[in-house]
Amino acid sequence: MLIPYYICIALLTSCAQAETAIPGTNIHPTDTIASPDSISMGIFRTPGSSYTAARSRVSGIRFLWAEAYRKSTNKDSVLQAAGRALENALVKDIFPYWYGTPWDFEGHTDTPDTGFIACGYFVSTTLKHAGINLNRYKLARKSALTGCRILSITGDIIRLRNKSPQQVADYMRENLNDGLYSVGLDYHVGFVLLRDGYVVFIHSSFLNRSGVMATNAVTDPAFVSTNHILVPISTSAPLVKKWLTGEAIDILPDR
C-alpha cells in the first residue's frame, strides 16, 4: 500500500455570552504560538496559495486513505494512520487560512478571512471543510456537552471539573495520546492539540473579539473554565472511519 503517512496536527456551543475583555489582557491573532515555535511544532500559520487548493488537496488525501481502508485487511492500522493524516490536514491545510478571522457572536462565515466566525462555527466549519460529513449549522448551535457527544460518535467523553488550565494540561500529558481534540468549556469551544508535551488551544477567541488563534492553553484566559470536556478527533477510530467512508455525523438533540 503505497500511501504516504502524513505526520502532523473542541466544541460546540455559542461562544461566550458577552464580548468580554479581561482587564490587563490584550490578545491578538498575531500573538499565537510564541513558544513553542510554530514551525518546529508543525503548526503552520502561513497559508498556501489558496483555500480552494488546500481543500482540494485534503479531499485527495481523504480519497487515498478511503481507498486504503476499503482494500485493507488490517483496518485498525489504516484508521490509526488516517487519523494522523486528518490531523495534519486540519493543522497544515485548513487552520492556517482561518488565523486572524475575527470573532462575532453571530459569525458563521464559510470563507476564512472574510466576515466573522463564532467559536462553534469555527469548529464545525473546519471539520466540514476537512471532509467530515456534518451539518455545520446544526452542530455549531449545540451546547458544548451535546457537541462533544456528537463528535465522540460513541457518546464517550472526558469531563474535567474545577480544574485550572495547568491541571488540564497536566492531565492530558499524563493520560492522553498525542493528537487533536475538541474541547467544550462553560461558554466557549475549540480544539486542543497535544503534541510532544505541549498543549495548544486553537479557537476563535471572544476576548477582545480577537478571532481565530492558536495559543498556549495554560496561559490563555479563554481556556479558564469550570468544565473542560475533551473528545479525541484524530485518534478516534469511529470518527476517522466516518471521515473515510463519508457517512454523516448524527446530530443528537440537546439534553
Tab-separated table of C-alpha atoms in Angstrom:
chain	number	residue	atom	x	y	z
A	1	MET	CA	0.000	0.000	0.000
A	2	LEU	CA	1.961	2.996	-1.244
A	3	ILE	CA	0.107	5.648	0.704
A	4	PRO	CA	2.137	8.454	2.299
A	5	TYR	CA	1.833	8.810	6.053
A	6	TYR	CA	1.132	12.475	6.633
A	7	ILE	CA	2.574	13.164	10.026
A	8	CYS	CA	1.087	16.119	11.693
A	9	ILE	CA	-1.549	18.476	13.802
A	10	ALA	CA	-13.365	21.357	20.894
A	11	LEU	CA	-16.742	22.325	20.623
A	12	LEU	CA	-19.833	23.496	20.082
A	13	THR	CA	-21.974	25.941	21.753
A	14	SER	CA	-22.295	29.610	21.259
A	15	CYS	CA	-19.159	31.487	22.200
A	16	ALA	CA	-19.209	33.427	25.412
A	17	GLN	CA	-22.371	35.319	26.124
A	18	ALA	CA	-20.504	38.628	26.108
A	19	GLU	CA	-17.815	40.398	24.167
A	20	THR	CA	-15.645	40.210	27.272
A	21	ALA	CA	-12.333	41.997	27.521
A	22	ILE	CA	-10.439	40.840	30.602
A	23	PRO	CA	-8.579	43.710	32.278
A	24	GLY	CA	-4.870	43.508	31.658
A	25	THR	CA	-5.168	41.323	28.560
A	26	ASN	CA	-4.543	42.373	25.018
A	27	ILE	CA	-4.814	39.291	22.850
A	28	HIS	CA	-4.320	39.389	19.113
A	29	PRO	CA	-4.119	36.629	16.497
A	30	THR	CA	-0.505	37.614	15.851
A	31	ASP	CA	0.355	36.513	19.386
A	32	THR	CA	-0.233	32.875	18.501
A	33	ILE	CA	2.329	30.291	19.487
A	34	ALA	CA	5.280	32.405	20.515
A	35	SER	CA	6.615	29.358	22.350
A	36	PRO	CA	6.869	26.630	21.243
A	37	ASP	CA	7.927	27.708	17.789
A	38	SER	CA	5.131	27.129	15.285
A	39	ILE	CA	7.355	25.527	12.664
A	40	SER	CA	9.050	23.057	14.991
A	41	MET	CA	5.609	22.199	16.375
A	42	GLY	CA	4.277	21.540	12.907
A	43	ILE	CA	1.709	24.304	13.321
A	44	PHE	CA	1.823	26.200	10.076
A	45	ARG	CA	0.453	29.719	10.406
A	46	THR	CA	1.256	30.874	6.876
A	47	PRO	CA	-1.380	29.700	4.387
A	48	GLY	CA	-0.512	28.373	0.960
A	49	SER	CA	-1.666	29.508	-2.454
A	50	SER	CA	-5.434	29.379	-1.908
A	51	TYR	CA	-8.030	27.895	0.403
A	52	THR	CA	-9.733	26.217	-2.545
A	53	ALA	CA	-6.477	24.471	-3.420
A	54	ALA	CA	-5.967	23.462	0.203
A	55	ARG	CA	-9.428	21.918	0.431
A	56	SER	CA	-8.861	20.093	-2.849
A	57	ARG	CA	-5.587	18.711	-1.521
A	58	VAL	CA	-7.289	17.500	1.657
A	59	SER	CA	-10.026	15.875	-0.428
A	60	GLY	CA	-7.373	13.989	-2.369
A	61	ILE	CA	-5.718	12.819	0.835
A	62	ARG	CA	-9.059	11.591	2.165
A	63	PHE	CA	-9.722	9.709	-1.088
A	64	LEU	CA	-6.360	7.911	-0.889
A	65	TRP	CA	-6.935	6.829	2.676
A	66	ALA	CA	-10.528	5.810	1.944
A	67	GLU	CA	-9.260	3.505	-0.798
A	68	ALA	CA	-6.592	2.127	1.514
A	69	TYR	CA	-9.214	1.464	4.187
A	70	ARG	CA	-11.573	-0.222	1.729
A	71	LYS	CA	-8.883	-2.595	0.466
A	72	SER	CA	-7.048	-3.287	3.708
A	73	THR	CA	-7.323	-6.451	5.781
A	74	ASN	CA	-5.906	-4.539	8.756
A	75	LYS	CA	-8.423	-1.736	9.016
A	76	ASP	CA	-7.473	-0.704	12.552
A	77	SER	CA	-3.961	0.093	11.399
A	78	VAL	CA	-5.261	2.133	8.467
A	79	LEU	CA	-7.613	4.096	10.728
A	80	GLN	CA	-4.731	4.951	13.023
A	81	ALA	CA	-2.583	6.235	10.165
A	82	ALA	CA	-5.525	8.005	8.527
A	83	GLY	CA	-6.186	9.800	11.814
A	84	ARG	CA	-2.717	11.294	11.640
A	85	ALA	CA	-3.454	12.367	8.071
A	86	LEU	CA	-6.685	14.048	9.212
A	87	GLU	CA	-4.828	15.826	11.990
A	88	ASN	CA	-2.176	17.027	9.566
A	89	ALA	CA	-4.798	18.166	7.062
A	90	LEU	CA	-6.514	20.318	9.663
A	91	VAL	CA	-3.414	21.903	11.145
A	92	LYS	CA	-1.413	22.345	7.955
A	93	ASP	CA	-4.022	22.868	5.247
A	94	ILE	CA	-7.193	24.163	6.916
A	95	PHE	CA	-6.457	26.089	10.120
A	96	PRO	CA	-3.769	28.453	8.721
A	97	TYR	CA	-6.270	30.204	6.460
A	98	TRP	CA	-8.541	30.929	9.415
A	99	TYR	CA	-5.980	32.525	11.730
A	100	GLY	CA	-6.896	36.160	12.203
A	101	THR	CA	-10.527	35.798	11.070
A	102	PRO	CA	-12.370	37.941	13.638
A	103	TRP	CA	-14.884	36.624	16.157
A	104	ASP	CA	-18.515	37.661	16.414
A	105	PHE	CA	-21.275	36.023	18.450
A	106	GLU	CA	-23.365	35.542	15.299
A	107	GLY	CA	-20.403	34.930	12.976
A	108	HIS	CA	-20.846	31.977	10.621
A	109	THR	CA	-18.764	32.770	7.559
A	110	ASP	CA	-17.891	29.864	5.290
A	111	THR	CA	-14.815	31.672	3.964
A	112	PRO	CA	-11.721	32.388	6.074
A	113	ASP	CA	-10.560	35.991	6.448
A	114	THR	CA	-13.961	37.155	5.203
A	115	GLY	CA	-16.665	38.167	7.644
A	116	PHE	CA	-16.768	36.805	11.182
A	117	ILE	CA	-16.657	33.365	12.815
A	118	ALA	CA	-18.061	32.333	16.204
A	119	CYS	CA	-16.244	29.664	18.174
A	120	GLY	CA	-18.765	26.899	17.450
A	121	TYR	CA	-18.842	27.680	13.767
A	122	PHE	CA	-15.043	27.649	13.629
A	123	VAL	CA	-15.066	24.055	14.886
A	124	SER	CA	-17.929	22.795	12.728
A	125	THR	CA	-16.807	24.610	9.582
A	126	THR	CA	-13.187	23.473	9.659
A	127	LEU	CA	-14.202	19.865	10.291
A	128	LYS	CA	-16.643	20.029	7.391
A	129	HIS	CA	-14.038	21.582	5.109
A	130	ALA	CA	-11.642	18.773	6.025
A	131	GLY	CA	-14.192	16.336	4.607
A	132	ILE	CA	-16.218	15.220	7.614
A	133	ASN	CA	-19.864	14.878	6.593
A	134	LEU	CA	-21.767	17.062	9.055
A	135	ASN	CA	-24.252	19.916	9.155
A	136	ARG	CA	-22.113	22.810	10.312
A	137	TYR	CA	-25.097	24.967	11.245
A	138	LYS	CA	-26.807	22.376	13.434
A	139	LEU	CA	-23.596	21.261	15.126
A	140	ALA	CA	-22.444	24.804	15.889
A	141	ARG	CA	-25.727	25.589	17.652
A	142	LYS	CA	-25.467	22.714	20.103
A	143	SER	CA	-24.342	23.053	23.692
A	144	ALA	CA	-20.731	22.217	24.445
A	145	LEU	CA	-21.731	18.938	26.086
A	146	THR	CA	-24.008	17.826	23.251
A	147	GLY	CA	-21.483	18.889	20.640
A	148	CYS	CA	-18.846	16.768	22.326
A	149	ARG	CA	-21.187	13.792	22.492
A	150	ILE	CA	-21.934	14.204	18.781
A	151	LEU	CA	-18.278	14.227	17.762
A	152	SER	CA	-17.429	11.351	20.084
A	153	ILE	CA	-19.748	9.143	17.952
A	154	THR	CA	-19.982	6.638	20.817
A	155	GLY	CA	-21.022	9.131	23.488
A	156	ASP	CA	-17.801	8.648	25.455
A	157	ILE	CA	-16.327	11.931	26.672
A	158	ILE	CA	-13.708	13.073	29.169
A	159	ARG	CA	-15.098	15.638	31.584
A	160	LEU	CA	-12.812	17.502	33.954
A	161	ARG	CA	-14.440	19.704	36.581
A	162	ASN	CA	-12.987	22.625	38.504
A	163	LYS	CA	-9.512	22.233	37.047
A	164	SER	CA	-7.136	25.041	36.225
A	165	PRO	CA	-5.669	25.236	32.712
A	166	GLN	CA	-2.402	23.923	34.142
A	167	GLN	CA	-4.182	20.944	35.717
A	168	VAL	CA	-5.997	20.190	32.455
A	169	ALA	CA	-2.727	20.333	30.540
A	170	ASP	CA	-1.054	18.055	33.085
A	171	TYR	CA	-3.936	15.587	32.857
A	172	MET	CA	-3.690	15.476	29.086
A	173	ARG	CA	0.073	14.951	29.135
A	174	GLU	CA	-0.190	12.143	31.673
A	175	ASN	CA	-3.282	10.315	30.425
A	176	LEU	CA	-3.938	11.005	26.741
A	177	ASN	CA	-2.191	10.213	23.493
A	178	ASP	CA	-0.797	12.969	21.319
A	179	GLY	CA	-3.400	14.182	18.866
A	180	LEU	CA	-6.075	16.742	18.108
A	181	TYR	CA	-9.040	17.016	20.486
A	182	SER	CA	-12.220	19.025	20.587
A	183	VAL	CA	-12.863	20.853	23.834
A	184	GLY	CA	-16.056	22.239	25.294
A	185	LEU	CA	-15.874	24.853	28.044
A	186	ASP	CA	-18.528	26.683	30.043
A	187	TYR	CA	-19.147	29.302	27.345
A	188	HIS	CA	-16.586	28.522	24.684
A	189	VAL	CA	-15.383	25.729	22.382
A	190	GLY	CA	-12.390	24.930	20.208
A	191	PHE	CA	-9.649	22.427	19.529
A	192	VAL	CA	-6.718	21.337	21.669
A	193	LEU	CA	-3.560	19.932	20.124
A	194	LEU	CA	-1.474	17.701	22.378
A	195	ARG	CA	1.987	17.186	20.938
A	196	ASP	CA	5.355	16.430	22.493
A	197	GLY	CA	4.241	17.742	25.870
A	198	TYR	CA	2.795	20.970	24.506
A	199	VAL	CA	-0.905	21.771	24.851
A	200	VAL	CA	-2.102	24.234	22.209
A	201	PHE	CA	-5.564	25.833	22.204
A	202	ILE	CA	-6.858	26.536	18.664
A	203	HIS	CA	-10.076	28.547	18.727
A	204	SER	CA	-11.979	31.661	17.715
A	205	SER	CA	-11.433	33.822	20.773
A	206	PHE	CA	-14.185	36.104	22.043
A	207	LEU	CA	-11.729	38.019	24.225
A	208	ASN	CA	-11.427	41.476	22.708
A	209	ARG	CA	-13.179	39.909	19.690
A	210	SER	CA	-9.746	38.612	18.718
A	211	GLY	CA	-10.850	35.752	16.485
A	212	VAL	CA	-9.068	32.620	15.374
A	213	MET	CA	-5.717	31.909	17.002
A	214	ALA	CA	-3.502	29.150	18.350
A	215	THR	CA	-2.213	29.762	21.871
A	216	ASN	CA	-0.567	28.123	24.849
A	217	ALA	CA	-3.610	26.633	26.594
A	218	VAL	CA	-2.069	27.092	30.032
A	219	THR	CA	-1.741	30.864	29.683
A	220	ASP	CA	-4.777	31.671	27.521
A	221	PRO	CA	-7.510	33.211	29.734
A	222	ALA	CA	-10.145	31.912	27.314
A	223	PHE	CA	-9.194	28.372	28.422
A	224	VAL	CA	-10.272	29.084	32.009
A	225	SER	CA	-13.494	27.179	32.775
A	226	THR	CA	-15.183	25.133	35.487
A	227	ASN	CA	-15.724	22.394	32.890
A	228	HIS	CA	-13.340	21.022	30.269
A	229	ILE	CA	-14.972	18.388	28.060
A	230	LEU	CA	-12.483	16.599	25.823
A	231	VAL	CA	-13.160	14.366	22.829
A	232	PRO	CA	-10.476	12.917	20.547
A	233	ILE	CA	-10.620	13.855	16.880
A	234	SER	CA	-7.552	12.413	15.163
A	235	THR	CA	-7.261	9.364	17.448
A	236	SER	CA	-10.960	8.464	17.357
A	237	ALA	CA	-11.368	5.371	15.175
A	238	PRO	CA	-15.176	5.831	14.841
A	239	LEU	CA	-14.807	9.454	13.730
A	240	VAL	CA	-11.909	8.750	11.362
A	241	LYS	CA	-13.920	5.907	9.839
A	242	LYS	CA	-16.785	8.309	9.114
A	243	TRP	CA	-14.279	10.718	7.562
A	244	LEU	CA	-13.115	7.983	5.208
A	245	THR	CA	-16.499	6.488	4.343
A	246	GLY	CA	-18.385	9.782	4.069
A	247	GLU	CA	-21.045	8.594	6.495
A	248	ALA	CA	-22.908	11.543	8.015
A	249	ILE	CA	-22.427	12.537	11.636
A	250	ASP	CA	-25.713	12.207	13.507
A	251	ILE	CA	-26.785	15.473	15.140
A	252	LEU	CA	-28.157	14.496	18.529
A	253	PRO	CA	-30.748	16.543	20.427
A	254	ASP	CA	-29.673	18.562	23.450
A	255	ARG	CA	-30.465	17.001	26.773
